[in-house]
Structure formats: structure tokens, C-alpha cells
Coordinates of C-alpha atoms in Angstrom, one line a residue:
X1 CA -13.6 -45.2 56.3
X2 CA -14.9 -47.4 53.5
X3 CA -17.5 -50.1 53.8
X4 CA -15.8 -53.3 52.7
X5 CA -18.1 -56.2 53.5
X6 CA -21.3 -57.2 55.3
X7 CA -22.8 -60.5 56.1
X8 CA -26.6 -60.5 56.6
X9 CA -28.1 -63.2 58.7
X10 CA -31.7 -62.3 58.0
X11 CA -33.1 -59.0 56.9
X12 CA -36.9 -58.9 56.6
X13 CA -36.9 -62.6 55.5
X14 CA -35.6 -61.3 52.1
X15 CA -31.8 -61.2 52.4
X16 CA -30.8 -64.4 54.2
X17 CA -27.2 -65.6 54.8
X18 CA -25.8 -63.1 52.3
X19 CA -22.1 -62.3 51.9
X20 CA -21.8 -58.9 50.2
X21 CA -18.5 -57.5 49.2
X22 CA -18.4 -53.8 48.6
X23 CA -14.7 -53.4 47.9
X24 CA -12.4 -54.0 45.0
X25 CA -9.5 -54.4 47.4
X26 CA -10.4 -57.6 49.2
X27 CA -12.3 -60.9 48.8
X28 CA -14.1 -61.7 52.0
X29 CA -16.4 -64.6 52.8
X30 CA -18.2 -65.6 56.0
X31 CA -19.1 -69.3 56.4
X32 CA -22.0 -69.3 58.9
X33 CA -21.8 -73.1 59.4
X34 CA -18.2 -73.0 60.4
X35 CA -18.5 -69.5 62.0
X36 CA -15.4 -68.6 60.0
X37 CA -14.5 -65.3 58.3
X38 CA -11.9 -65.6 55.5
X39 CA -10.1 -62.5 54.3
X40 CA -8.0 -62.5 51.1
X41 CA -6.4 -59.7 49.0
X42 CA -7.8 -59.2 45.6
X43 CA -4.8 -59.8 43.3
X44 CA -6.6 -57.9 40.5
X45 CA -7.0 -54.7 42.5
X46 CA -5.9 -51.4 40.8
X47 CA -5.5 -48.4 43.1
X48 CA -7.3 -45.2 42.2
X49 CA -9.0 -47.0 39.3
X50 CA -12.2 -44.8 39.5
X51 CA -10.5 -41.4 40.1
X52 CA -10.8 -39.4 36.9
X53 CA -8.1 -36.9 37.9
X54 CA -5.1 -38.2 39.9
X55 CA -4.5 -34.9 41.6
X56 CA -8.1 -34.2 42.5
X57 CA -9.0 -33.4 46.1
X58 CA -11.9 -35.9 45.8
X59 CA -11.0 -39.6 45.9
X60 CA -13.4 -42.1 44.5
X61 CA -12.4 -45.2 46.5
X62 CA -14.7 -47.7 44.8
X63 CA -17.9 -48.3 42.9
X64 CA -20.1 -51.4 43.5
X65 CA -23.0 -52.2 41.3
X66 CA -25.8 -54.5 42.5
X67 CA -27.4 -56.0 39.4
X68 CA -30.5 -58.1 39.3
X69 CA -34.0 -58.6 38.0
X70 CA -37.1 -57.0 39.6
X71 CA -37.6 -58.4 43.1
X72 CA -34.1 -59.8 43.4
X73 CA -33.3 -57.6 46.5
X74 CA -31.3 -54.7 45.0
X75 CA -33.3 -52.0 46.8
X76 CA -33.6 -54.1 49.9
X77 CA -29.8 -54.2 50.1
X78 CA -29.6 -50.4 50.1
X79 CA -32.4 -50.3 52.6
X80 CA -30.4 -52.6 54.9
X81 CA -27.4 -50.3 54.7
X82 CA -29.6 -47.2 55.3
X83 CA -31.3 -48.8 58.3
X84 CA -28.6 -50.9 59.9
X85 CA -25.2 -49.3 59.0
X86 CA -25.9 -45.6 59.0
X87 CA -26.5 -45.2 62.7
X88 CA -23.2 -46.3 64.0
X89 CA -23.4 -48.5 67.1
X90 CA -27.2 -48.3 67.4
X91 CA -27.6 -49.5 63.9
X92 CA -25.1 -52.3 64.1
X93 CA -26.6 -53.4 67.4
X94 CA -30.0 -54.1 65.8
X95 CA -29.1 -57.3 64.1
X96 CA -26.8 -60.3 64.4
X97 CA -24.8 -59.4 61.3
X98 CA -21.2 -58.6 60.5
X99 CA -19.9 -55.3 59.1
X100 CA -16.3 -54.6 58.0
X101 CA -15.0 -51.1 57.4
X102 CA -11.5 -50.1 56.2
X103 CA -9.3 -47.3 57.4
X104 CA -5.5 -46.8 57.1
X105 CA -4.6 -50.4 56.4
X106 CA -6.8 -51.8 59.2
X107 CA -10.0 -53.8 58.7
X108 CA -12.4 -52.9 61.5
X109 CA -14.7 -55.8 62.0
X110 CA -18.0 -55.3 63.9
X111 CA -20.2 -58.1 65.1
X112 CA -22.1 -59.4 68.2
X113 CA -20.5 -62.8 68.6
X114 CA -17.2 -64.5 68.6
X115 CA -16.1 -65.5 65.2
X116 CA -13.0 -67.3 63.8
X117 CA -11.0 -64.9 61.6
X118 CA -8.6 -66.2 59.0
X119 CA -6.7 -63.2 57.7
X120 CA -4.6 -64.0 54.5
X121 CA -4.3 -60.4 53.5
X122 CA -0.7 -59.1 53.0
X123 CA -2.0 -55.5 52.9
X124 CA -3.6 -54.9 56.2
X125 CA -4.3 -56.2 59.7
X126 CA -7.7 -56.4 61.4
X127 CA -9.3 -55.2 64.6
X128 CA -12.3 -57.0 66.0
X129 CA -14.9 -54.8 67.7
X130 CA -17.4 -57.0 69.5
X131 CA -20.7 -55.3 70.3
X132 CA -21.9 -56.4 73.7
X133 CA -25.2 -55.0 75.0
X134 CA -24.9 -52.2 72.4
X135 CA -21.5 -51.2 73.8
X136 CA -18.1 -50.7 72.2
X137 CA -15.3 -48.2 72.8
X138 CA -16.1 -44.5 72.5
X139 CA -13.4 -44.0 69.9
X140 CA -15.0 -46.7 67.7
X141 CA -18.4 -45.2 68.0
X142 CA -17.1 -41.8 66.9
X143 CA -15.4 -43.4 63.9
X144 CA -18.6 -45.0 62.8
X145 CA -20.6 -41.8 63.2
X146 CA -18.0 -40.0 61.1
X147 CA -19.3 -41.5 57.9
X148 CA -21.8 -39.6 55.8
X149 CA -24.4 -41.7 54.0
X150 CA -26.5 -40.4 51.1
X151 CA -29.3 -42.3 49.4
X152 CA -30.9 -41.4 46.1
X153 CA -33.9 -42.9 44.3
X154 CA -36.0 -41.3 41.6
X155 CA -38.8 -43.9 42.1
X156 CA -42.0 -43.1 44.0
X157 CA -44.0 -46.1 45.3
X158 CA -45.7 -44.4 48.3
X159 CA -43.3 -45.9 50.8
X160 CA -42.6 -43.7 53.9
X161 CA -39.0 -44.1 54.8
X162 CA -39.0 -42.2 58.1
X163 CA -42.1 -41.6 60.2
X164 CA -41.0 -38.4 61.9
X165 CA -38.3 -35.7 61.6
X166 CA -36.7 -36.6 64.9
X167 CA -35.9 -40.1 63.6
X168 CA -34.7 -38.5 60.3
X169 CA -32.6 -35.6 61.7
X170 CA -30.6 -37.6 64.3
X171 CA -28.8 -39.6 61.6
X172 CA -25.5 -39.2 59.8
X173 CA -27.6 -40.0 56.8
X174 CA -29.5 -38.0 54.1
X175 CA -32.2 -39.5 51.9
X176 CA -32.8 -37.6 48.7
X177 CA -35.2 -40.2 47.4
X178 CA -38.5 -39.1 45.9
X179 CA -40.3 -41.1 48.7
X180 CA -38.6 -39.1 51.4
X181 CA -38.5 -35.7 49.8
X182 CA -42.2 -35.6 49.3
X183 CA -42.6 -35.5 53.1
X184 CA -39.3 -33.6 53.8
X185 CA -40.2 -30.8 51.4
X186 CA -43.7 -30.6 53.0
X187 CA -42.2 -30.4 56.5
X188 CA -39.7 -27.7 55.4
X189 CA -42.6 -25.8 53.8
X190 CA -44.7 -25.9 57.0
X191 CA -41.8 -24.7 59.1
X192 CA -39.7 -22.3 57.0
X193 CA -37.9 -20.8 60.0
X194 CA -36.1 -24.0 60.8
X195 CA -32.9 -22.2 61.7
X196 CA -34.6 -20.7 64.8
X197 CA -35.1 -22.8 67.9
X198 CA -38.9 -22.3 67.7
X199 CA -40.1 -22.6 64.2
X200 CA -43.1 -20.4 63.4
X201 CA -46.5 -22.2 63.7
X202 CA -48.6 -19.3 62.5
X203 CA -49.7 -21.2 59.4
X204 CA -50.2 -24.6 61.0
X205 CA -54.0 -24.4 60.9
X206 CA -54.0 -23.8 57.2
X207 CA -51.0 -25.4 55.7
X208 CA -52.0 -28.8 56.9
X209 CA -54.4 -28.9 54.0
X210 CA -51.7 -28.3 51.4
X211 CA -51.0 -31.6 49.7
X212 CA -47.4 -32.8 50.2
X213 CA -47.0 -33.6 46.5
X214 CA -47.7 -29.9 45.6
X215 CA -45.0 -28.7 48.0
X216 CA -42.6 -31.4 46.7
X217 CA -43.1 -30.5 43.0
X218 CA -42.4 -26.9 43.6
X219 CA -39.4 -27.5 45.9
X220 CA -38.0 -29.9 43.2
X221 CA -38.3 -27.2 40.7
X222 CA -36.6 -24.7 43.0
X223 CA -33.7 -27.1 43.5
X224 CA -33.4 -27.2 39.7
X225 CA -33.5 -23.4 39.5
X226 CA -30.6 -23.1 42.0
X227 CA -28.7 -25.8 40.1
X228 CA -29.0 -23.9 36.8
X229 CA -28.2 -20.5 38.4
X230 CA -24.9 -21.7 39.9
X231 CA -22.4 -23.0 37.4
X232 CA -24.4 -26.0 36.2
X233 CA -22.3 -26.4 33.2
X234 CA -19.3 -27.4 35.3
X235 CA -21.2 -30.6 36.3
X236 CA -23.1 -32.0 33.4
X237 CA -23.9 -31.8 29.7
X238 CA -27.7 -31.2 30.0
X239 CA -28.6 -28.3 27.7
X240 CA -29.6 -25.1 29.4
X241 CA -33.4 -24.7 28.9
X242 CA -34.2 -21.5 27.2
X243 CA -37.7 -21.1 28.7
X244 CA -39.8 -22.2 31.6
X245 CA -43.4 -23.1 30.9
X246 CA -45.9 -21.9 33.5
X247 CA -49.4 -23.3 33.2
X248 CA -52.3 -21.7 35.2
X249 CA -54.9 -24.3 35.9
X250 CA -58.5 -23.6 36.8
X251 CA -60.0 -24.2 40.2
X252 CA -63.8 -23.8 40.4
X253 CA -66.7 -24.6 42.6
X254 CA -66.8 -28.2 41.3
X255 CA -63.1 -28.6 42.4
X256 CA -63.9 -27.9 46.0
X257 CA -67.5 -29.3 46.3
X258 CA -67.7 -32.9 45.2
X259 CA -71.2 -34.0 44.0
X260 CA -72.0 -35.4 47.4
X261 CA -71.6 -32.0 49.0
X262 CA -73.4 -29.9 46.4
X263 CA -76.5 -28.8 48.4
X264 CA -78.7 -26.5 46.3
X265 CA -80.5 -25.5 49.5
X266 CA -77.3 -24.3 51.1
X267 CA -77.0 -20.5 50.9
X268 CA -73.2 -20.5 51.0
X269 CA -73.0 -23.0 48.1
X270 CA -75.5 -21.1 46.0
X271 CA -73.6 -17.8 46.6
X272 CA -70.3 -19.4 45.5
X273 CA -72.1 -21.0 42.5
X274 CA -73.2 -17.5 41.5
X275 CA -69.6 -16.3 41.7
X276 CA -68.5 -19.2 39.6
X277 CA -71.1 -18.4 36.9
X278 CA -70.1 -14.7 37.0
X279 CA -66.5 -15.6 36.1
X280 CA -67.7 -18.0 33.4
X281 CA -69.9 -15.3 31.9
X282 CA -67.1 -12.8 32.0
X283 CA -64.8 -15.3 30.2
X284 CA -67.4 -15.9 27.5
X285 CA -67.3 -12.2 26.7
X286 CA -63.5 -12.1 26.7
X287 CA -63.1 -10.1 23.5
X288 CA -65.4 -7.4 24.7
X289 CA -63.7 -7.3 28.1
X290 CA -60.2 -7.1 26.5
X291 CA -58.7 -9.2 29.3
X292 CA -56.3 -12.1 28.6
X293 CA -57.8 -15.6 29.4
X294 CA -54.9 -16.3 31.8
X295 CA -56.0 -13.5 34.1
X296 CA -59.6 -14.7 34.3
X297 CA -58.4 -18.3 35.2
X298 CA -55.9 -17.0 37.7
X299 CA -58.3 -14.8 39.7
X300 CA -61.0 -17.4 39.7
X301 CA -58.5 -20.0 40.9
X302 CA -56.9 -17.9 43.6
X303 CA -60.4 -17.0 44.9
X304 CA -61.6 -20.6 45.1
X305 CA -58.3 -21.8 46.5
X306 CA -58.9 -19.3 49.4
X307 CA -62.4 -20.6 49.8
X308 CA -61.2 -24.2 49.9
X309 CA -58.7 -23.3 52.7
X310 CA -61.3 -21.7 55.0
X311 CA -64.2 -24.1 54.4
X312 CA -63.7 -25.7 57.8
X313 CA -63.0 -22.4 59.5
X314 CA -65.6 -20.3 61.5
X315 CA -64.6 -17.4 59.1
X316 CA -66.4 -19.2 56.3
X317 CA -69.9 -18.3 57.5
X318 CA -69.0 -14.7 58.1
X319 CA -67.7 -14.2 54.6
X320 CA -70.7 -14.0 52.4
X321 CA -71.7 -10.4 52.4
X322 CA -68.2 -9.7 51.1
X323 CA -68.5 -12.5 48.5
X324 CA -71.6 -10.8 47.1
X325 CA -69.5 -7.7 46.7
X326 CA -67.6 -9.5 43.9
X327 CA -70.7 -10.0 41.8
X328 CA -72.7 -6.8 42.8
X329 CA -69.9 -4.3 42.1
X330 CA -69.9 -3.0 38.5
X331 CA -66.2 -3.7 38.1
X332 CA -64.9 -6.9 36.6
X333 CA -64.3 -9.9 38.9
X334 CA -60.6 -9.5 38.1
X335 CA -60.4 -6.0 39.7
X336 CA -62.7 -7.1 42.5
X337 CA -60.7 -10.0 43.9
X338 CA -57.9 -8.0 45.3
X339 CA -60.4 -5.6 46.8
X340 CA -62.2 -8.6 48.2
X341 CA -59.2 -9.7 50.2
X342 CA -58.5 -6.2 51.5
X343 CA -62.2 -5.7 52.4
X344 CA -62.5 -8.9 54.5
X345 CA -59.3 -8.1 56.4
X346 CA -60.9 -4.9 57.7
X347 CA -64.5 -5.9 58.1
X348 CA -64.8 -9.4 59.4
X349 CA -64.9 -9.6 63.3
X350 CA -62.4 -11.7 65.1
X351 CA -59.9 -12.0 62.1
X352 CA -57.1 -10.5 64.3
X353 CA -57.2 -13.6 66.5
X354 CA -56.9 -15.8 63.4
X355 CA -53.2 -15.0 62.7
X356 CA -52.8 -17.8 60.2
X357 CA -55.8 -16.6 58.1
X358 CA -54.7 -13.0 58.3
X359 CA -51.3 -14.1 57.0
X360 CA -52.8 -16.1 54.2
X361 CA -54.9 -13.1 53.1
X362 CA -51.8 -11.0 53.1
X363 CA -49.9 -13.7 51.1
X364 CA -52.8 -13.8 48.5
X365 CA -52.6 -10.0 48.0
X366 CA -48.8 -10.1 47.5
X367 CA -49.1 -13.0 45.1
X368 CA -51.7 -11.2 43.0
X369 CA -49.3 -8.2 42.7
X370 CA -46.4 -10.5 41.7
X371 CA -48.6 -12.3 39.1
X372 CA -49.6 -8.9 37.6
X373 CA -46.0 -7.8 37.3
X374 CA -45.1 -11.1 35.7
X375 CA -47.8 -11.2 33.0
X376 CA -47.4 -7.5 32.2
X377 CA -43.6 -7.7 31.5
X378 CA -42.9 -6.7 27.9
X379 CA -40.9 -9.9 27.1
X380 CA -43.4 -12.3 28.7
X381 CA -45.1 -14.5 26.0
X382 CA -48.6 -15.7 26.9
X383 CA -50.7 -18.2 24.9
X384 CA -54.1 -19.0 26.5
X385 CA -53.4 -20.2 30.0
X386 CA -49.7 -20.7 29.5
X387 CA -46.8 -18.3 30.2
X388 CA -43.4 -18.8 28.5
X389 CA -40.7 -17.3 30.7
X390 CA -37.0 -16.7 29.6
X391 CA -34.4 -18.4 31.8
X392 CA -31.6 -16.0 32.3
X393 CA -30.2 -15.8 35.8
X394 CA -32.2 -12.6 36.7
X395 CA -35.4 -14.2 35.5
X396 CA -34.8 -17.4 37.4
X397 CA -34.4 -15.4 40.6
X398 CA -37.8 -13.8 39.9
X399 CA -39.2 -17.3 39.2
X400 CA -37.9 -18.7 42.5
X401 CA -39.5 -15.9 44.4
X402 CA -42.8 -16.4 42.5
X403 CA -42.8 -20.1 43.4
X404 CA -42.3 -19.2 47.1
X405 CA -45.2 -16.7 47.0
X406 CA -47.4 -19.2 45.3
X407 CA -46.8 -21.8 48.0
X408 CA -47.6 -19.2 50.6
X409 CA -51.2 -19.1 49.3
X410 CA -51.4 -22.7 50.6
X411 CA -52.8 -24.4 47.5
X412 CA -54.8 -27.5 48.5
X413 CA -55.4 -27.9 44.8
X414 CA -52.4 -27.2 42.5
X415 CA -53.3 -24.3 40.1
X416 CA -49.8 -23.5 39.0
X417 CA -47.6 -25.9 37.1
X418 CA -43.9 -25.2 36.3
X419 CA -41.8 -27.1 33.8
X420 CA -38.7 -26.7 31.6
X421 CA -39.4 -26.4 27.9
X422 CA -37.7 -28.9 25.6
X423 CA -36.3 -31.2 28.3
X424 CA -36.9 -34.9 27.7
X425 CA -37.9 -37.2 30.5
X426 CA -34.4 -38.6 30.5
X427 CA -32.9 -35.1 30.9
X428 CA -35.4 -34.4 33.7
X429 CA -34.4 -37.6 35.5
X430 CA -30.7 -36.6 35.3
X431 CA -31.6 -33.0 36.4
X432 CA -33.4 -34.4 39.4
X433 CA -30.3 -36.5 40.3
X434 CA -27.8 -33.6 40.0
X435 CA -30.0 -30.9 41.5
X436 CA -30.7 -33.0 44.6
X437 CA -27.0 -33.6 45.2
X438 CA -26.3 -30.0 44.5
X439 CA -28.8 -29.0 47.2
X440 CA -27.0 -31.2 49.8
X441 CA -23.8 -29.2 49.2
X442 CA -25.3 -25.7 48.9
X443 CA -28.3 -25.9 51.2
X444 CA -30.5 -23.4 49.3
X445 CA -34.0 -25.0 49.6
X446 CA -34.2 -27.7 52.3
X447 CA -33.4 -27.8 56.0
X448 CA -29.8 -28.9 56.2
X449 CA -29.7 -32.3 58.0
X450 CA -26.4 -33.8 57.0
X451 CA -22.9 -32.8 58.1
X452 CA -20.6 -33.8 55.2
X453 CA -17.7 -35.8 56.6
X454 CA -14.4 -36.9 55.1
X455 CA -15.9 -40.3 54.2
X456 CA -19.1 -40.5 52.2
X457 CA -21.0 -43.5 51.0
X458 CA -23.4 -42.7 48.2
X459 CA -26.2 -45.1 47.3
X460 CA -28.0 -44.6 44.0
X461 CA -31.0 -46.8 43.4
X462 CA -31.5 -47.4 39.6
X463 CA -30.3 -43.9 38.7
X464 CA -30.3 -45.0 35.0
X465 CA -33.9 -46.2 35.0
X466 CA -35.4 -43.5 32.8
X467 CA -32.4 -43.1 30.5
X468 CA -32.0 -44.0 26.8
X469 CA -29.4 -46.8 26.3
X470 CA -26.9 -44.2 24.9
X471 CA -27.2 -42.2 28.2
X472 CA -27.0 -45.4 30.2
X473 CA -23.7 -46.1 28.5
X474 CA -22.4 -42.7 29.7
X475 CA -23.9 -43.0 33.2
X476 CA -20.8 -44.2 35.1
X477 CA -18.5 -41.7 33.6
X478 CA -20.9 -38.8 34.0
X479 CA -21.7 -39.6 37.6
X480 CA -18.0 -39.8 38.5
X481 CA -17.3 -36.5 36.8
X482 CA -20.3 -34.8 38.4
X483 CA -19.6 -36.0 42.0
X484 CA -15.9 -35.2 41.7
X485 CA -16.6 -31.6 40.5
X486 CA -19.5 -31.0 42.9
X487 CA -17.7 -32.0 46.1
X488 CA -14.4 -30.5 44.9
X489 CA -16.2 -27.1 44.7
X490 CA -16.8 -27.1 48.5
X491 CA -14.5 -29.6 50.2
X492 CA -11.0 -31.0 50.4
X493 CA -9.7 -34.5 50.8
X494 CA -12.9 -36.4 50.7
X495 CA -13.3 -40.2 50.0
X496 CA -16.4 -41.2 48.2
X497 CA -17.6 -44.7 47.9
X498 CA -20.4 -45.3 45.4
X499 CA -23.0 -48.2 45.5
X500 CA -25.5 -48.3 42.7
X501 CA -28.2 -50.7 41.6
X502 CA -29.5 -51.5 38.1
X503 CA -31.2 -54.2 36.1
X504 CA -29.5 -53.1 32.9
X505 CA -26.3 -54.8 31.7
X506 CA -25.1 -51.6 30.0
X507 CA -23.4 -50.2 33.1
X508 CA -21.5 -53.4 33.6
X509 CA -19.1 -52.6 30.7
X510 CA -17.6 -49.8 32.8
X511 CA -17.0 -52.0 35.9
X512 CA -14.7 -54.8 36.7
X513 CA -16.4 -58.1 37.6
X514 CA -15.1 -57.8 41.2
X515 CA -17.1 -54.6 41.5
X516 CA -20.4 -56.3 40.7
X517 CA -22.9 -58.2 42.9
X518 CA -25.3 -60.3 40.9
X519 CA -28.6 -61.1 42.7
X520 CA -31.2 -63.5 41.4
X521 CA -33.9 -65.8 42.6
X522 CA -33.7 -69.6 42.6
X523 CA -36.5 -72.1 41.9
X524 CA -37.6 -71.7 45.6
X525 CA -38.0 -67.9 45.2
X526 CA -34.9 -67.4 47.5
X527 CA -32.5 -64.6 46.8
X528 CA -29.0 -65.9 45.8
X529 CA -25.8 -64.5 44.4
X530 CA -25.1 -65.5 40.8
X531 CA -22.5 -65.0 38.1
X532 CA -22.4 -64.4 34.4
X533 CA -22.0 -67.5 32.2
X534 CA -18.4 -68.8 32.2
X535 CA -17.6 -66.2 34.9
X536 CA -16.7 -63.7 32.1
X537 CA -15.1 -60.3 32.8
X538 CA -17.5 -57.4 32.5
X539 CA -15.1 -54.4 32.1
X540 CA -15.0 -53.1 28.5
X541 CA -17.1 -56.2 27.6
X542 CA -19.3 -55.9 24.5
X543 CA -22.7 -54.7 25.6
X544 CA -24.5 -56.9 23.2
X545 CA -22.6 -59.9 24.6
X546 CA -23.7 -58.9 28.1
X547 CA -27.3 -58.8 27.0
X548 CA -27.0 -62.3 25.6
X549 CA -26.0 -63.7 29.0
X550 CA -28.7 -65.9 30.5
X551 CA -28.4 -63.9 33.8
X552 CA -30.2 -61.0 32.0
X553 CA -32.4 -62.7 29.4
X554 CA -33.8 -66.2 30.0
X555 CA -35.5 -68.2 27.3
X556 CA -33.8 -66.5 24.3
X557 CA -33.2 -63.0 23.0
X558 CA -36.5 -62.3 21.4
X559 CA -39.7 -61.0 22.9
X560 CA -42.2 -63.5 24.2
X561 CA -44.9 -62.2 21.9
X562 CA -42.7 -62.7 18.8
X563 CA -41.6 -66.1 20.0
X564 CA -45.3 -67.1 20.3
X565 CA -45.9 -65.9 16.7
X566 CA -43.0 -67.8 15.4
X567 CA -44.1 -71.0 17.2
X568 CA -47.5 -70.5 15.6
X569 CA -46.0 -70.2 12.1
X570 CA -44.1 -73.5 12.7
X571 CA -47.3 -75.2 13.7
X572 CA -49.1 -74.0 10.6
X573 CA -46.3 -75.0 8.2
X574 CA -46.1 -78.4 9.9
X575 CA -49.8 -79.1 9.4
X576 CA -50.6 -81.3 6.4
X577 CA -53.7 -79.2 5.7
X578 CA -51.6 -76.2 4.9
X579 CA -51.3 -77.2 1.3
X580 CA -55.0 -76.7 0.9
X581 CA -54.9 -73.1 2.1
X582 CA -56.2 -70.2 -0.1
X583 CA -53.9 -67.8 -1.9
X584 CA -55.0 -65.0 0.5
X585 CA -54.1 -67.2 3.5
X586 CA -50.7 -68.0 1.9
X587 CA -49.9 -64.4 1.3
X588 CA -50.7 -63.5 4.9
X589 CA -48.4 -66.3 6.2
X590 CA -45.6 -65.2 3.9
X591 CA -45.9 -61.5 5.1
X592 CA -45.7 -62.7 8.7
X593 CA -42.5 -64.5 7.9
X594 CA -41.0 -61.5 6.0
X595 CA -41.3 -59.1 9.0
X596 CA -39.1 -61.4 11.2
X597 CA -35.8 -59.5 11.9
X598 CA -33.6 -62.5 12.8
X599 CA -32.3 -63.7 9.3
X600 CA -31.7 -67.3 10.2
X601 CA -35.2 -67.8 11.6
X602 CA -36.8 -65.8 8.7
X603 CA -34.9 -67.8 6.0
X604 CA -35.6 -71.2 7.6
X605 CA -39.4 -70.4 7.7
X606 CA -39.3 -69.1 4.1
X607 CA -37.7 -72.4 3.1
X608 CA -40.4 -74.4 4.8
X609 CA -43.1 -72.2 3.3
X610 CA -41.6 -72.6 -0.2
X611 CA -41.3 -76.3 0.2
X612 CA -44.9 -76.6 1.2
X613 CA -46.0 -74.4 -1.8
X614 CA -43.8 -76.5 -4.2
X615 CA -45.4 -79.7 -2.8
X616 CA -48.8 -78.2 -3.4
X617 CA -47.8 -77.3 -7.0
X618 CA -46.6 -80.9 -7.6
X619 CA -49.9 -82.2 -6.3
X620 CA -51.8 -79.8 -8.7
X621 CA -49.7 -80.9 -11.7
X622 CA -50.3 -84.6 -10.8
X623 CA -54.0 -84.1 -10.6
X624 CA -54.0 -82.3 -14.0
X625 CA -51.9 -85.1 -15.5
X626 CA -54.3 -87.8 -14.2
X627 CA -57.3 -85.8 -15.5
X628 CA -55.6 -85.5 -19.0
X629 CA -54.9 -89.2 -19.1
X630 CA -58.5 -90.1 -18.1
X631 CA -59.9 -87.9 -20.8
X632 CA -57.7 -89.5 -23.5
X633 CA -58.9 -93.1 -22.7

């Protein structure tokens, strides 16, 4: 099944009366005034145009690019597909729209009203499936539900796509957008035993305080680890990073007690303040103590992270005799922290009933041991509070386990940061894209929620947004290669349809014009479909020529600031008083002209400047001549 066409009557008062063609095979238009659907074959269609290997088990049926400026409705179009076309019957029944899918030479048309259909196609017949009271044939429902939809976006704008897991899990749809994964990663972290019917809730009292962004960042990094461990080089050209950078950040008393809650008359606060000062004093004598700085920061942070987790618990008030043990014992605070966790497990009344807290204490002890093993490895490089960790496969497995154990300490405040050394922001953006798709196929990190079917519609929202123009130029080819190799590693005979959005003209040079939807806004701020000037072809078109098109750049091809500066120079040179300017002022104006990159504009302004200077010189010579004549009389 392939999505061919949809007509949108009104979606959120943004997309109104829109005909959207998602296929290279046909040209379809619905006239709402005549209630008439016209179907034509695309005479320019080339079969298997986007399949890189003709004998591949993975067939790329089509790529559609939705191109437009900010606010033109690109993301809203993908949102419409996600909300209204991914749920089969229940999605199509939400709105009075038209959707057309293609399967085995038949166009399957879904709508809620009678329409006049004019089929001029010589390639296929059509089948009208009218939805009445959310009912159509069982066979048709099954066909609609047998399409997998995947949505990717690297953009975070705080938008919550789905409010609960039930709404999310019951769909033939998987969102791997940053907006969704922040919450999905958090939910998977809270309920790690998702394969069991009753997920463990032992940690529910504590983990609710862990910020979703912390869980997401660490899950994102785990997805990338799995991607690098497993044949990453078959899928892309990102260089294998040689090291992981692990930064240990400090949590202290000021991190967990804002100024408004720092009560100097509170015994608990004062005790914790004493512990904080004890760590600081120990750090000031670091040479004498012969302990690396990173250990002092780590033990201080893990202690205050634990305190932060139990502040609202009844355990908090029972704790303080044991907190004093940290500063009263003659050993260093580093050696005392692990003893502190063991001590409170045995001595505090009622801790057996607090299963979540007992588990957290156990996790802290295990994480301390793991940290010590990590920093004491002979090949671990440490500078200040930073660990440089080699990235062979064995080490990456250790790192994955380390991240898991870190998250089990329930960090409300993030005190460990993981990053790849020497990866640019563009490489990280591509790595996010590839590792999230890899996770869908291999199910290593997240709860599996998508059954991959024989037909997949993949939506990528501005996947090229963080990329250098050279990488944007390679984007279409690389994503085709990546998706083909990825799905071919696990599946046979899959059809993939790709719908992407972008505001850049660079990707257009890899797509025929019939595969592009141009969205813009008219003078009334209404979204309309446009075309390039002179309806030019886009495939293999010169990228610079595409940039010149008025669809992309209105009001010329130079920046507004430089245009304003040039206009200012023209006003100065047109002013009659210019000839009275000082030499310093003239030099400044000439220097402004000389930095203009466009040679025609620069030379024209220099000509005007020189003409003014020459007129000024003529005026000077005239005055000198008149003065000489008057003196000779």
C-alpha cells in the first residue's frame, strides 16, 4: 500500500482545501466546488527511479519533498498524516477528507461522502470505500492497518505529541521525534520490565523526580552506542569516534536548596552544609590527600543526589545521625560515602517497608563500585573532572552498562554527561537520525511498539536542518542507501515510501518536480501551493539557480543588512553635499564600497564615487583659477 493523494478540507484552520499528491505515478486533483475527483497518469513517471539496487529486497516506491518557508505548513502536513491517516478507519473517520492509497493496480479511495470520480488512468482501476458512521468492510480496515508509519524529527519545541502510552501504543505508528522520545524514554526508564504483564512499580515513588530530559539524553546515547557496536559502517559514512568524553558535574547543597529554602535555623540544612564544607575542605587539600579531583566531585554529587531524592520522604529526618558519621569519622569523605549507604540500610527503622528507597541505596552502592572500576582502569585517561574512554566494542558494552547503572541512581539533577569526542553538530544530527531508525529494527533500548509491515511510510521532518550544504547535497542519496541497507538486514520484500520536509532548495536537485509540493503563504496569510518560476524542472538542476528562484528568496539574493548598507551608500553619493566631505569620510565610504562582493554593484558604486571626487577636484581647480585671476588684476 502506498499513499497516493489526500484532499484536506480543513485541518486546524491551517491546511484548508489542499490537494496533496504523494505519488510520482499519478496526477490527481479534487475540485471541491464541483465535487469532482480527476485521476490522470503521470506521463513522466519512471518505475523504480529511487531504488539504488534493482535486485534489492527493499523497494523505495517514491520520495515526496514538501518545501516551504517557516510557517508554510510543512510540519502540519506531516502531523495531519500522523493523526488522521495512521489509525486506519478511526483516523479517516475523524475528518471530511479524501485519502487514496495504491495497491496492485487499484486506487483505493476513502471518503465520507459521494463524489464524482473521473478516472483517465490507463494503468489502474479504482475502488471507492465510503465511510459511513465509521464503518467500512473488515477487509479494507485490515488493509489500512497493515501500513507502518514512522515519523522522525530532530527538533524540540516542547510539544507533547501523545498524552499517554495507551494512545501511543495502540497505533500502527512510531514517532521517533525528539518531542516524543523525551517522554517515551522516560516512560521506558520508569517501567523497565515492559515485557512482563505487570511492570515493576518499585521505583515509582523515587523515579518520578528524575527529569525526562536526563533519561532521554542517556537513552539517546545508548541508542548511538548500539548503532556503533553493530555494523554501523554498512549504513553511513560517519567516522567512528575514537573516544567517549564523560564529564562528572558537581551537585552540592546549593543545587538542592534554592535560596528561598536555605534556613540557617534548620538543623537538617546545617548538617548538610557541614558535609558540603567538609568535601570542599578536602578538595582544597587535594595534593596532600592524593585523590583525583574527579573522585571528590563524584562522591559529593552521588551523596547530594541521594539527599535530593529523599527530601520529601519520611526517611529524611531519620538520616542525620548517619550523615554526621561522614564528617566525624577520621577517614576521608570518599571512603565514608559507601559506608554511609551500607550503614543506613542496616540501622534506619522502617526502611524494609520502603522498597523503592532500599533499591535506590543498593543501586548507589553498585554504581560506586562500577565508577571505581572505570576510573582505576590502566587505559582510562582522566583530566580534572573529565574521563576519556576508548570506544572499542568491549568498552562500549561497559559504557552501556555504566549508563544503565547511573540512571538507576535516579538523578534529579544530571551529574554525568556523555558525548562523542570529535563529532560535529552535523555528524551528531545524522547519528541521531540513523541510530533512532536502527533502534526500531533492533529493539535494544526502547519498548517495542511498532510491528514492521510490508508497507512503510517514513516521514522525516527537516532531517537536513543542522547539516552543512555539502551534506545537504548528499542527504537524499545517503538516506536512500541507509534505509535500504538497514531494512534489508532484517526483512524481505518491503515497500518504503518517503515523505520529507525542508526549507532548503538543495535537496530539490535530487528530485523530479512531480515529487515536490511547494507550500507558501499568500498576502492574506493563507497557505497555498506554489511553483518555481517558469515551472522549471528541479531534478539535476543547478543548485545556485534554485536558490535564485523567487520561491526561496524574495527581494533579491543579498542579505537585508547589506542591502540597507548599499542603499545608504547610494543616498550619500546622491547627496550634493558629498563633495564637501572630509578626506577621512571619503576613505571610509570608499572602504565600504570595496568590501561589496557583487562586482557589478561594487563597480557601479565606485564609478559614482570617482565621479563625485572628480567633480570636487574640478571645483577646487576652478576656485584656484579664479583666485589666481583676482590676484593678477
